[in-house]
Amino acid sequence: DADGGDELWIGATGADIGTGNTGAVYLFYSGNDASGDVPASSAEGIVYAPRAGAMLGEVAHGAHNVLGDGKRSLVVGDPTWS
């Protein structure tokens, strides 16, 4: 984002919201206290896959300006989708 601070995205392929290993990606801002255990519920943002077995978060990559808005983008993938 544009605040100049770092972000940490964590992929959790086994995250489950009741539909069977959908997978998730969690966003933590650099201002968070990251010492010790940090619960996923303290994430600033969470993205879940829309289907069971997706394993979202196995693949994540910082990309340059995918949306054309002048900002870096994060691309996450579902390795089971074809």
Backbone as a ProteinNet text record, in pm:
[ID]
protein_1_A
[PRIMARY]
DADGGDELWIGATGADIGTGNTGAVYLFYSGNDASGDVPASSAEGIVYAPRAGAMLGEVAHGAHNVLGDGKRSLVVGDPTWS
[TERTIARY]
83	0	87.7	28	102	156.9	148.4	194.8	345.3	414.1	558.2	602.8	510.3	543.5	541.5	607.9	611.3	485.7	450	342.3	397.3	336	370.8	245.9	253.7	144.6	185.7	97.9	126.2	21.3	67.7	-22.6	-40.3	-164.1	-197.1	-285.9	-223.2	-297.9	-397.1	-374.7	-465.1	-574.6	-582.5	-687.5	-823.4	-914.8	-1044.4	-1154.8	-1249.7	-1363.4	-1488.4	-1467.4	-1579.2	-1612.8	-1538.5	-1566.8	-1454.7	-1352.8	-1248.2	-1126.3	-1031.2	-901.3	-912.4	-983.5	-993.1	-860.1	-789.1	-666	-697.3	-597.2	-617.8	-485.4	-496.1	-380.3	-410.7	-316.7	-332.8	-237.9	-286.6	-207.6	-178.7	-51.1	-8.8	72.5	42.7	118.1	241.1	338.7	465.1	449.3	342.3	322.1	277.2	237.5	193.5	310.7	286	387.7	401.6	512.7	531.4	621.4	633.1	715.7	630	685	610.3	505.1	403.7	295.3	199	161.7	66.3	-52.7	-170.5	-286.1	-332.8	-379.8	-429	-544	-618.2	-731.6	-688.2	-559.3	-510.8	-466.7	-484.6	-447.4	-532.1	-471.9	-543.3	-637.2	-607.5	-690.9	-674.7	-783.1	-780	-856.8	-796.1	-862.7	-874.2	-996.4	-1020	-1054.4	-1017.3	-1054.5	-1204.1	-1268.5	-1413.5	-1458.4	-1363.3	-1406.5	-1317.9	-1373.3	-1300.8	-1182.5	-1074.7	-958.1	-871.9	-897.3	-826.5	-680.2	-649.4	-511.5	-457.6	-544.7	-501.8	-385.9	-290.8	-176.6	-52.2	-63.1	56.3	151.4	94.7	174.2	138	236.8	214.6	338.4	316.6	429.6	399.1	493.5	481.7	502.4	412.1	418.5	417.6	466.9	470.9	343.3	264.3	156.5	65.4	12.3	-77.3	-205.8	-255.3	-382.5	-368.9	-245.5	-224.2	-248.3	-246	-270.9	-142.5	-27.2	100.4	151.3	79.9	120.1	155.6	244.9	278.8	157.3	149.4	37	85.7	-3.8	23.4	-63.7	-1.6	-74.1	-68.1	-183.4	-187.3	-253.9	-213.8	-265.3	-323.6	-401	-461.5	-402.2	-310.5	-241.2	-330.6	-452.9	-541.5	-636.5	-637.3	-728	-665.7	-744.2	-690.8	-786.6
-118.1	0	124.7	238.3	362.5	423	354.7	414.9	403	332.7	317.4	209	150.1	42.1	-92.7	-187.5	-321.7	-399.3	-493.1	-585.7	-727.3	-814.4	-955.6	-1033.2	-1106.7	-1194.3	-1336.6	-1411.2	-1550.5	-1639.5	-1737.2	-1835	-1953.6	-1996	-2110	-2205.9	-2297.8	-2386.9	-2476.5	-2503.5	-2590.1	-2516.5	-2383.4	-2308	-2358	-2368.7	-2429.2	-2345.1	-2302.9	-2227.9	-2315.5	-2445.9	-2538.4	-2608.7	-2580.6	-2643.4	-2734.7	-2756	-2850.7	-2791.3	-2743.2	-2696.1	-2599.4	-2492	-2391.1	-2320.5	-2302.6	-2224.9	-2077.8	-2003.9	-1861.8	-1787.9	-1657.6	-1568.8	-1460	-1439.8	-1344.7	-1227	-1105.9	-984.4	-927.2	-900.9	-834.4	-711.5	-596.6	-473.6	-469.7	-391.9	-384.8	-327.3	-255.8	-198.9	-300.1	-420.2	-523.1	-573.2	-608.6	-670	-815.2	-847.4	-981.6	-1067.8	-1032.3	-1114.6	-1225.9	-1345.2	-1459.2	-1507.4	-1572.1	-1623.4	-1511.1	-1504.7	-1404.9	-1480.8	-1467.9	-1542.9	-1492.8	-1582.2	-1544.6	-1445.4	-1451.9	-1360.6	-1215	-1189.3	-1052.1	-995	-1070.2	-1023.2	-901.7	-811.4	-693.3	-728.7	-835.8	-880.2	-1029.9	-1096.4	-1240.5	-1266.8	-1345.5	-1387.2	-1539.3	-1590.2	-1734	-1774.3	-1894.8	-1946.2	-1977.8	-1971.7	-1992.3	-2137.6	-2232.1	-2372.3	-2464.4	-2579.6	-2680	-2734.6	-2765.1	-2827	-2733.5	-2604	-2510.4	-2490.7	-2498.4	-2478.3	-2340.4	-2238.4	-2102	-2065.1	-1993.7	-1949.8	-2033.3	-2144.3	-2224.8	-2147.8	-2068.5	-1988.8	-1841.9	-1758.6	-1614.4	-1543.1	-1433.9	-1363	-1214.1	-1133.8	-989.2	-956	-881.2	-848.1	-696.3	-650.7	-508	-464.4	-382.4	-307.4	-390.8	-498.4	-584	-511.2	-425.9	-357.1	-228.3	-187.1	-64.1	61.7	50.2	166.1	227.7	179	232.3	173.2	76.8	14.9	-130.6	-182.1	-324.6	-408.3	-527	-616.4	-745.9	-816.1	-950.7	-1045.5	-1148.4	-1248.8	-1380.1	-1439.2	-1568.2	-1669	-1794.2	-1895.5	-2015.3	-2088.9	-2214.2	-2324.1	-2403.8	-2504.7	-2617.6	-2626.5	-2735.9	-2694.2	-2566.1	-2516.3	-2534.5	-2578	-2593.9	-2536.8
0	0	0	9.1	-9.4	119.5	233.5	358.8	378.9	292	301.7	396.8	472.5	564.2	494.6	555.3	498.3	536.3	451.5	479.6	474.5	548.7	546.2	511.1	401.4	360.2	393.8	457.9	494	430.1	352.1	291.7	384.5	400.2	486.4	407.8	338.4	248.5	321.7	449.8	524.4	598.3	583.7	652.7	607.4	700.9	672.1	734.2	654.2	706.4	706.5	718.2	725.5	595.8	491.1	362.1	315.1	397.6	362	296	375.7	326.2	208.9	229.3	123.3	104.9	214.4	211.9	232.2	277.1	303.9	289.5	274.5	275.9	378.2	472.5	581.6	562.3	588.5	576.2	714.6	740.2	863	824.4	887.8	863.7	951.3	911.4	984.3	1124.5	1151.8	1283.7	1387.4	1343.7	1437.8	1519.9	1643.6	1729.4	1685.8	1623	1568	1655.8	1782.6	1870.2	1930.2	1935.1	1988.5	1891.3	1943.6	1859.7	1823.8	1699	1652.4	1595	1655.4	1605.5	1469.7	1386.7	1254.7	1265.6	1374.3	1391.6	1405.6	1430.5	1441.6	1307	1199.6	1066.3	1028	952.9	903.7	789.1	720.3	609.8	589.3	548.8	523.2	393.8	305.1	182.1	185.7	173.2	167.7	24.9	-11.8	-143.7	-144.4	-259.4	-265.2	-273.4	-269.9	-284.6	-201.9	-167.4	-89.1	-167.6	-97	-158.7	-240.8	-236.4	-323.2	-284.4	-154.6	-108.2	-145.7	-140	-168.5	-78.3	-129.6	-52	-73	-144.9	-172.6	-262.5	-350.6	-442	-421.2	-390.7	-377.5	-430.1	-498.7	-558.3	-564.9	-523.8	-540.4	-686.9	-742.2	-884.6	-901	-1012.3	-1040.6	-1110.3	-1046.3	-1109.1	-1199.5	-1149.4	-1228.2	-1264.3	-1175	-1198.3	-1278	-1305.7	-1380.8	-1299.3	-1165.2	-1079.4	-1024.6	-1070.8	-1026.9	-896.8	-841.1	-714.3	-738	-651	-659.2	-621.2	-674.6	-649.8	-588.6	-524	-474.7	-554.2	-609.5	-686.5	-608.8	-581.7	-513.2	-604.6	-591.6	-680.4	-609	-683.3	-639.6	-726	-670.3	-752.4	-800.1	-749.4	-790.8	-901.9	-939.7	-1041.4	-1179.4	-1272.4	-1409	-1511.7
[MASK]
++++++++++++++++++++++++++++++++++++++++++++++++++++++++++++++++++++++++++++++++++

